[in-house]
């Protein structure tokens, strides 16, 4: 999930990768960096989303060199959207793109399975998201501060992990601001909610 705040964005995800009922990887990193201040949360097929993030990372690097400017989050989201939409029959990928740029400051875009691209006040996705829509609707408000946003991301993801069998492991978060990126790791025994 991702929540923008005044000077940036907080992105977070669990770490469980499963194939049916078997957990293939319990400490995967589902939060991937696309450019200096642009990140994404991956859900769906791990192989598909890894390939997509590799392509978008490559295209954004090329764009930055050719134009001599940092790419916007909107540009990254639309590159991801184009790849998802034009290959929608072959992909199983839901992606949340978020980050900071000089134009929009902190912004979040949601790209669900069909390849739609929507700018959102916050975004949640993946199999665990269905369990936390009510929680996030009740607790989210426009203009949250950095600590409030970080706290809600951790709380919501830990609730999803407690209810959804395909979500679990640890929580990885990244706070993206103009000044830099701050990654955090919350182990399973230190989650704000859980069994």
PDB file of N, CA and C in Angstrom, residues 39-91:
ATOM      1  N   UNK A  39       9.260   4.657  -6.461  1.00  0.00           N
ATOM      2  CA  UNK A  39       9.210   3.257  -6.032  1.00  0.00           C
ATOM      3  C   UNK A  39       7.888   2.632  -6.424  1.00  0.00           C
ATOM      4  N   UNK A  40       7.811   1.304  -6.361  1.00  0.00           N
ATOM      5  CA  UNK A  40       6.528   0.645  -6.606  1.00  0.00           C
ATOM      6  C   UNK A  40       6.347  -0.568  -5.700  1.00  0.00           C
ATOM      7  N   UNK A  41       5.075  -0.878  -5.440  1.00  0.00           N
ATOM      8  CA  UNK A  41       4.706  -2.086  -4.700  1.00  0.00           C
ATOM      9  C   UNK A  41       4.165  -3.079  -5.717  1.00  0.00           C
ATOM     10  N   UNK A  42       4.633  -4.321  -5.638  1.00  0.00           N
ATOM     11  CA  UNK A  42       4.279  -5.328  -6.627  1.00  0.00           C
ATOM     12  C   UNK A  42       3.307  -6.358  -6.037  1.00  0.00           C
ATOM     13  N   UNK A  43       2.292  -6.755  -6.829  1.00  0.00           N
ATOM     14  CA  UNK A  43       1.410  -7.853  -6.431  1.00  0.00           C
ATOM     15  C   UNK A  43       0.993  -8.633  -7.678  1.00  0.00           C
ATOM     16  N   UNK A  44       0.624  -9.883  -7.460  1.00  0.00           N
ATOM     17  CA  UNK A  44       0.290 -10.765  -8.579  1.00  0.00           C
ATOM     18  C   UNK A  44       1.441 -11.719  -8.827  1.00  0.00           C
ATOM     19  N   UNK A  45       1.740 -11.971 -10.087  1.00  0.00           N
ATOM     20  CA  UNK A  45       2.846 -12.859 -10.440  1.00  0.00           C
ATOM     21  C   UNK A  45       4.184 -12.173 -10.157  1.00  0.00           C
ATOM     22  N   UNK A  46       5.001 -12.834  -9.350  1.00  0.00           N
ATOM     23  CA  UNK A  46       6.319 -12.273  -9.018  1.00  0.00           C
ATOM     24  C   UNK A  46       7.173 -12.116 -10.278  1.00  0.00           C
ATOM     25  N   UNK A  47       7.140 -13.116 -11.148  1.00  0.00           N
ATOM     26  CA  UNK A  47       7.942 -13.061 -12.374  1.00  0.00           C
ATOM     27  C   UNK A  47       7.501 -11.898 -13.268  1.00  0.00           C
ATOM     28  N   UNK A  48       6.185 -11.735 -13.434  1.00  0.00           N
ATOM     29  CA  UNK A  48       5.666 -10.650 -14.278  1.00  0.00           C
ATOM     30  C   UNK A  48       6.029  -9.279 -13.720  1.00  0.00           C
ATOM     31  N   UNK A  49       5.826  -9.090 -12.421  1.00  0.00           N
ATOM     32  CA  UNK A  49       6.087  -7.767 -11.836  1.00  0.00           C
ATOM     33  C   UNK A  49       7.580  -7.452 -11.775  1.00  0.00           C
ATOM     34  N   UNK A  50       8.422  -8.472 -11.608  1.00  0.00           N
ATOM     35  CA  UNK A  50       9.868  -8.241 -11.644  1.00  0.00           C
ATOM     36  C   UNK A  50      10.302  -7.814 -13.041  1.00  0.00           C
ATOM     37  N   UNK A  51       9.739  -8.462 -14.069  1.00  0.00           N
ATOM     38  CA  UNK A  51      10.059  -8.091 -15.451  1.00  0.00           C
ATOM     39  C   UNK A  51       9.587  -6.666 -15.747  1.00  0.00           C
ATOM     40  N   UNK A  52       8.376  -6.331 -15.307  1.00  0.00           N
ATOM     41  CA  UNK A  52       7.832  -4.983 -15.530  1.00  0.00           C
ATOM     42  C   UNK A  52       8.692  -3.914 -14.858  1.00  0.00           C
ATOM     43  N   UNK A  53       9.062  -4.145 -13.595  1.00  0.00           N
ATOM     44  CA  UNK A  53       9.880  -3.144 -12.893  1.00  0.00           C
ATOM     45  C   UNK A  53      11.252  -2.999 -13.540  1.00  0.00           C
ATOM     46  N   UNK A  54      11.809  -4.093 -14.047  1.00  0.00           N
ATOM     47  CA  UNK A  54      13.101  -4.017 -14.749  1.00  0.00           C
ATOM     48  C   UNK A  54      12.985  -3.143 -16.006  1.00  0.00           C
ATOM     49  N   UNK A  55      11.905  -3.346 -16.785  1.00  0.00           N
ATOM     50  CA  UNK A  55      11.678  -2.543 -17.990  1.00  0.00           C
ATOM     51  C   UNK A  55      11.510  -1.059 -17.648  1.00  0.00           C
ATOM     52  N   UNK A  56      10.638  -0.775 -16.675  1.00  0.00           N
ATOM     53  CA  UNK A  56      10.357   0.620 -16.325  1.00  0.00           C
ATOM     54  C   UNK A  56      11.615   1.297 -15.765  1.00  0.00           C
ATOM     55  N   UNK A  57      12.383   0.587 -14.948  1.00  0.00           N
ATOM     56  CA  UNK A  57      13.641   1.125 -14.412  1.00  0.00           C
ATOM     57  C   UNK A  57      14.579   1.503 -15.568  1.00  0.00           C
ATOM     58  N   UNK A  58      14.676   0.619 -16.558  1.00  0.00           N
ATOM     59  CA  UNK A  58      15.534   0.859 -17.733  1.00  0.00           C
ATOM     60  C   UNK A  58      15.057   2.088 -18.519  1.00  0.00           C
ATOM     61  N   UNK A  59      13.739   2.138 -18.797  1.00  0.00           N
ATOM     62  CA  UNK A  59      13.189   3.253 -19.573  1.00  0.00           C
ATOM     63  C   UNK A  59      13.355   4.589 -18.845  1.00  0.00           C
ATOM     64  N   UNK A  60      13.155   4.599 -17.528  1.00  0.00           N
ATOM     65  CA  UNK A  60      13.293   5.835 -16.757  1.00  0.00           C
ATOM     66  C   UNK A  60      14.745   6.316 -16.724  1.00  0.00           C
ATOM     67  N   UNK A  61      15.690   5.379 -16.633  1.00  0.00           N
ATOM     68  CA  UNK A  61      17.112   5.742 -16.672  1.00  0.00           C
ATOM     69  C   UNK A  61      17.455   6.384 -18.011  1.00  0.00           C
ATOM     70  N   UNK A  62      16.963   5.774 -19.086  1.00  0.00           N
ATOM     71  CA  UNK A  62      17.189   6.306 -20.440  1.00  0.00           C
ATOM     72  C   UNK A  62      16.602   7.706 -20.573  1.00  0.00           C
ATOM     73  N   UNK A  63      15.354   7.867 -20.095  1.00  0.00           N
ATOM     74  CA  UNK A  63      14.656   9.144 -20.188  1.00  0.00           C
ATOM     75  C   UNK A  63      15.403  10.238 -19.431  1.00  0.00           C
ATOM     76  N   UNK A  64      15.872   9.909 -18.225  1.00  0.00           N
ATOM     77  CA  UNK A  64      16.604  10.888 -17.412  1.00  0.00           C
ATOM     78  C   UNK A  64      17.878  11.349 -18.113  1.00  0.00           C
ATOM     79  N   UNK A  65      18.576  10.420 -18.758  1.00  0.00           N
ATOM     80  CA  UNK A  65      19.816  10.763 -19.472  1.00  0.00           C
ATOM     81  C   UNK A  65      19.512  11.606 -20.707  1.00  0.00           C
ATOM     82  N   UNK A  66      18.480  11.208 -21.473  1.00  0.00           N
ATOM     83  CA  UNK A  66      18.145  11.913 -22.715  1.00  0.00           C
ATOM     84  C   UNK A  66      17.627  13.329 -22.463  1.00  0.00           C
ATOM     85  N   UNK A  67      16.814  13.518 -21.435  1.00  0.00           N
ATOM     86  CA  UNK A  67      16.199  14.825 -21.181  1.00  0.00           C
ATOM     87  C   UNK A  67      17.005  15.681 -20.210  1.00  0.00           C
ATOM     88  N   UNK A  68      17.885  15.057 -19.424  1.00  0.00           N
ATOM     89  CA  UNK A  68      18.660  15.783 -18.432  1.00  0.00           C
ATOM     90  C   UNK A  68      17.836  16.228 -17.230  1.00  0.00           C
ATOM     91  N   UNK A  69      16.645  15.608 -17.049  1.00  0.00           N
ATOM     92  CA  UNK A  69      15.758  15.934 -15.923  1.00  0.00           C
ATOM     93  C   UNK A  69      15.332  14.654 -15.221  1.00  0.00           C
ATOM     94  N   UNK A  70      14.937  14.805 -13.966  1.00  0.00           N
ATOM     95  CA  UNK A  70      14.433  13.629 -13.253  1.00  0.00           C
ATOM     96  C   UNK A  70      13.025  13.315 -13.758  1.00  0.00           C
ATOM     97  N   UNK A  71      12.697  12.030 -13.954  1.00  0.00           N
ATOM     98  CA  UNK A  71      11.346  11.687 -14.411  1.00  0.00           C
ATOM     99  C   UNK A  71      10.319  11.915 -13.309  1.00  0.00           C
ATOM    100  N   UNK A  72       9.089  12.193 -13.699  1.00  0.00           N
ATOM    101  CA  UNK A  72       8.012  12.377 -12.721  1.00  0.00           C
ATOM    102  C   UNK A  72       7.405  11.017 -12.363  1.00  0.00           C
ATOM    103  N   UNK A  73       6.717  10.985 -11.227  1.00  0.00           N
ATOM    104  CA  UNK A  73       6.017   9.768 -10.798  1.00  0.00           C
ATOM    105  C   UNK A  73       4.928   9.433 -11.820  1.00  0.00           C
ATOM    106  N   UNK A  74       4.280  10.476 -12.339  1.00  0.00           N
ATOM    107  CA  UNK A  74       3.234  10.292 -13.351  1.00  0.00           C
ATOM    108  C   UNK A  74       3.795   9.596 -14.590  1.00  0.00           C
ATOM    109  N   UNK A  75       4.969  10.008 -15.024  1.00  0.00           N
ATOM    110  CA  UNK A  75       5.621   9.397 -16.186  1.00  0.00           C
ATOM    111  C   UNK A  75       5.912   7.917 -15.924  1.00  0.00           C
ATOM    112  N   UNK A  76       6.444   7.612 -14.739  1.00  0.00           N
ATOM    113  CA  UNK A  76       6.735   6.221 -14.368  1.00  0.00           C
ATOM    114  C   UNK A  76       5.461   5.384 -14.343  1.00  0.00           C
ATOM    115  N   UNK A  77       4.392   5.956 -13.779  1.00  0.00           N
ATOM    116  CA  UNK A  77       3.112   5.253 -13.696  1.00  0.00           C
ATOM    117  C   UNK A  77       2.543   4.973 -15.084  1.00  0.00           C
ATOM    118  N   UNK A  78       2.669   5.946 -15.981  1.00  0.00           N
ATOM    119  CA  UNK A  78       2.130   5.759 -17.329  1.00  0.00           C
ATOM    120  C   UNK A  78       2.970   4.795 -18.166  1.00  0.00           C
ATOM    121  N   UNK A  79       4.266   4.736 -17.913  1.00  0.00           N
ATOM    122  CA  UNK A  79       5.091   3.703 -18.556  1.00  0.00           C
ATOM    123  C   UNK A  79       4.645   2.317 -18.095  1.00  0.00           C
ATOM    124  N   UNK A  80       4.454   2.170 -16.781  1.00  0.00           N
ATOM    125  CA  UNK A  80       3.995   0.903 -16.205  1.00  0.00           C
ATOM    126  C   UNK A  80       2.611   0.545 -16.746  1.00  0.00           C
ATOM    127  N   UNK A  81       1.726   1.555 -16.804  1.00  0.00           N
ATOM    128  CA  UNK A  81       0.373   1.340 -17.324  1.00  0.00           C
ATOM    129  C   UNK A  81       0.393   0.850 -18.762  1.00  0.00           C
ATOM    130  N   UNK A  82       1.242   1.462 -19.570  1.00  0.00           N
ATOM    131  CA  UNK A  82       1.299   1.078 -20.981  1.00  0.00           C
ATOM    132  C   UNK A  82       1.750  -0.378 -21.135  1.00  0.00           C
ATOM    133  N   UNK A  83       2.786  -0.759 -20.388  1.00  0.00           N
ATOM    134  CA  UNK A  83       3.266  -2.147 -20.446  1.00  0.00           C
ATOM    135  C   UNK A  83       2.187  -3.122 -19.960  1.00  0.00           C
ATOM    136  N   UNK A  84       1.496  -2.763 -18.880  1.00  0.00           N
ATOM    137  CA  UNK A  84       0.446  -3.638 -18.325  1.00  0.00           C
ATOM    138  C   UNK A  84      -0.752  -3.743 -19.263  1.00  0.00           C
ATOM    139  N   UNK A  85      -1.180  -2.597 -19.805  1.00  0.00           N
ATOM    140  CA  UNK A  85      -2.372  -2.586 -20.668  1.00  0.00           C
ATOM    141  C   UNK A  85      -2.127  -3.320 -21.986  1.00  0.00           C
ATOM    142  N   UNK A  86      -0.978  -3.056 -22.612  1.00  0.00           N
ATOM    143  CA  UNK A  86      -0.719  -3.656 -23.920  1.00  0.00           C
ATOM    144  C   UNK A  86      -0.394  -5.146 -23.839  1.00  0.00           C
ATOM    145  N   UNK A  87      -0.108  -5.636 -22.632  1.00  0.00           N
ATOM    146  CA  UNK A  87       0.182  -7.059 -22.448  1.00  0.00           C
ATOM    147  C   UNK A  87      -0.783  -7.706 -21.449  1.00  0.00           C
ATOM    148  N   UNK A  88      -1.986  -7.119 -21.330  1.00  0.00           N
ATOM    149  CA  UNK A  88      -2.904  -7.566 -20.271  1.00  0.00           C
ATOM    150  C   UNK A  88      -3.353  -9.017 -20.403  1.00  0.00           C
ATOM    151  N   UNK A  89      -3.337  -9.564 -21.605  1.00  0.00           N
ATOM    152  CA  UNK A  89      -3.726 -10.963 -21.784  1.00  0.00           C
ATOM    153  C   UNK A  89      -2.652 -11.932 -21.294  1.00  0.00           C
ATOM    154  N   UNK A  90      -1.436 -11.446 -21.142  1.00  0.00           N
ATOM    155  CA  UNK A  90      -0.324 -12.322 -20.760  1.00  0.00           C
ATOM    156  C   UNK A  90       0.230 -12.044 -19.363  1.00  0.00           C
ATOM    157  N   UNK A  91      -0.269 -10.992 -18.718  1.00  0.00           N
ATOM    158  CA  UNK A  91       0.289 -10.610 -17.419  1.00  0.00           C
ATOM    159  C   UNK A  91      -0.705 -10.791 -16.281  1.00  0.00           C
TER     160      UNK A  91
END
